[in-house]
Amino acid sequence: MLKLLAYCWLLLPLTLLGEDRFPPPEFESHYQQPITQTPLPRAEWLGYLDIAVLAAALALAAYLVLTKRSRRGIFALMLFSIGYFGFFRKGCICPVGSIQNVALAIGQHDYALPIVAAAFFLLPLATALFAGRAFCAGVCPLGAVQDLVLLKPVKAPAWLEHALGLLAYIYLGAAVLFAVTGSAFVICRYDPFISLFRLSGTPTLLGITSGMLAIGLFVGRPYCRFLCPYGVLLRWLAPLSRRRVSITPSRCTQCRLCEDTCPFGAIRTPTPVANPRGRLAGKGRLTLFLLLLPVLLAVGGTLGYFSGGILSTQHTAVRQANRVLLEQQGKVKGTTLESDAFYSTGQPVEDLYRTATGIRRQFNTGGLLLGVWIGLVIGLKLVFLTIRRRRTDYEPDPAACVACGRCYRFCPEKAEAPRVPEVAG
Amino acid sequence: MKLQPSEWYSIARRLAVISGIFSALVLALLAFNGLQSLHVAGLLTGRVDTLKTQLRQHPEDTKLQDHLRQVDVQLRQEFFRQRTFAQHGMLLLIGGLALFLLSVKLAKQYRVKLPRPEGDPPDTRPVSARGQYAVVVAGVMLAGVLAGLAYVSRQDFSPRYPTLSAQAPVWDEPDDTQSSPPDNGTAPGQNVKASAQNTTLPPKQGGGPIQPGQIPPPAPVKFTPPGPAELAKQWPCFRGSNGGGIAQVANAPTSWDGARGTNIRWKTNVPLPGESSPVVWGDALFLSGADEHQREVYCFDANTGKLRWRQPVTDLSCADKSPLEVNSETGYAAPTMVTDGAHACAMFADGDLACFDFSGKRLWAKNMGKPDNMYGFATSLTFFRDRLILQFDQTTSPDGGKSALIALDIATGQQIWKTARKAPSSWSSPIVINAGGRAEIVTCGNPQVIAYNSENGKELWRAECLSGDVAPSPVFAGGMVFAVNTGSNLAAIKPGSGAIIPAWTYQDNLPDIASPVSNGALVWIVETYGTLSCIDGKTGKKVYSQALDGEFRSSPTLAGDRLYLMDSQGMMYILSADRTYKQLGKASLGEPSNCSPAFVGGRIYIRGKHNLYCVGK
């Protein structure tokens, strides 16, 4: 039944066939066209309400995860988040996408960062500094949807997780590059759940949604673990938090009951005693990777620099300039919507070429930085995989743990009663 | 009654099965609906296309028209039925799936498999090693992707844009005897950008008259149209670059006397009469003149007033050989010319349309058909990018079937598009506005203001607010289009939608010839018999009105904080462009004039009944 339903998801895009906008009649129908109405902007106070709801939800999530240790409570919060941040707010604005607002504000001086976007960007990060990934636990609607649909978790091999985990870093780098240059908000454009929250979307987007949900039936939170660019930031900050999720409320007896309870592969097992030969080999490998790091940066930077041309086509002006150039050279016939849009401005074509050249330069530099970033991520990942950390207990990886609370119920230990201080005398 | 866990499990399981089957059914129905809709829509679309083809062959067939309407309605009904079905279905599907997921989760709560760890705890060391290999493989793959992107970038996505030096002007210099180098502004033909590879230049020749019957073939000149900044420095068409009578100068002269020559830089006789106004580009000033027997285009040196060249437009034939009748006040050369820095085009009352380059060489010419116009054709030309725009309204009835808005390639005269207009004759001139990034051609006629897409001539919006013989041209200021004609309204229209601002209508002392002028905050209109009215641009309320001596056919101009208004005897009223009437000065041309002046740099060019004047230093 579950498998059948998983396959049924893939039929979802078919439901959108024929949803194209209908053209107006080409003949006189005596129909009085209504006056075009421009919807009013959302009231400002509703933005502040969103901030307040986010702050309250984060505080509640931290309480449920760290103090109450209630999976049911977290689940209820997930349902609320899907309802409010998902269906009611239609997935916008969300902290994941707010990365781009911040990047755009840094890159484009004429863009003023909205307070709501800044708050949505900062609040979950600030929470992560004190309470780990409480945001992922039950506040993020994207994570909540994936958590809800997870029915038959299949454990992915750890080595595969390490490799796939690189994608999120690359996605973050690319999203920042496109946002800084004012080209596109790719995180929003390819948000895999936005068509679900808005109950509409292109067949392609709906296909992505249904595909992600179908995968999510068996692979725990695939977007959060392998793609989410905001998750990268949370991964960095969560290990710094003073209070973290712990499987046991008191002490670990190494009963191993929790060993396979995390569908996201976030539970780390105690490390065996290291032997001296292994330690020596590890040191050699660490040295090799550290020496390799500058090479990776150079290779990545060079390839990224030369990829600037194709990356820059995400920017409208570059696409327009390329198209207009082809039209001017007579290499293509007719015009496109983009070239028509340019022609309608009445601007000289030299201005367009000048603008496009400037943007292409930005992308060459940006591509270089993106390549360096990718090289750095790969190099540091290799280094971190070489470093051995000593663990004596079963404990969640503070960076990878999304604080879903599934492991709590499998720990047989109970919270210790608070000690009553003895009164002398 | 308290349920046992096993009972909860049973309930949740059944609920999951029911909601799962329900969801699968809804999903299947939605998919079927989508496919069926495609099939039906395809059938109906095919029928609509067939009927449209038939209708083009038999446009008067009313049965065919009715049939087409019916099929079109069926198609639309099918579309909306499918959409409603899909919307309702999606809601049901999401509800069903949510119930399914929740019930499965609930069932799992009551049937938990307790973990039974067996064997030794896993050793994480080999996992780390495999992870390193996986990361290395992923890194190599990423490098491959980046290398592929870099290769494709170099091949296809990094075209070299032509630099400005590569597109330097390569234009035949005008004959020395007919032209002098400019001392400021833009040189004639300066913005003609032609690359050596793709441009065929017109052969160099003098400005001698073209022999009758010899219409030179279109010259394939690659031309880059001027941008807004360049246009703002010139006076390329009737009432300046925006067609709104806004001069981008702050130092326009405030006193002169044409009869005595005070503050007159030069004064030149214009060979043939005309009501057309001067247009100026750099140091070239263009004017048209005509009488019953001849039509001519003139190019004057804007610095000296010397006639650089005059070219006749007498060799074009028109199928309608009946004598042309025009009102004496309109004359044979009422439409103002247009120039884009490389071309200068003129239209005459008999439908002759000709285009010259700055050296006086005729690039193309054609007769657009004798205008069926009771007072004489007077609509001025305008242009947008590489297109010459002609509002060609004719006949006394909206159903005359002759009126049209026409776009021609300014370099070749080839028609780009032609849009029929249901409008009788009008004498108003079109303007091209930038409405939120979209270039709209706004026209006035009886009874509507209609905006057209500059690219394809398709109608964008219309606003019914005019009546009678419409002569004043529209203006665009403060995000609004203002249109006026006597006997109807001064109306404010929101471009994009064509929505007339309901509370914004003004009906007193409306002009029948002179166009309005506006800075967005205020709108000024002057009726022919001298009543100047100032109206609040935001509310449509009268700010003041003032009776002036004289008759006014020339359109007013705003230059900085001054309003220039010339009566038909050539007396210029210089007023403060403010909410209170304040006359700053008066200056006499010394001869009658009905033309609108051109403001360029610190000079004003005015065409009098007999002479052309340059006011200023």
Coordinates of C-alpha atoms in Angstrom, one line a residue, chain A residues 20 25 161-163 174 180 252 312 321 329 409 411 424:
Chain A
D20 CA -2.3 27.1 -19.1
P25 CA -10.9 36.2 -27.5
E161 CA 25.6 10.7 3.4
H162 CA 29.1 12.2 3.6
A163 CA 29.2 12.5 -0.2
A174 CA 25.5 29.0 -5.8
V180 CA 24.6 38.8 -4.6
C252 CA 24.1 6.5 29.0
S312 CA 26.0 34.7 -15.7
A321 CA 22.5 41.0 -24.3
Q329 CA 24.3 39.7 -36.0
R409 CA 11.3 7.1 23.9
C411 CA 16.0 5.3 26.2
A424 CA 23.4 20.8 58.3

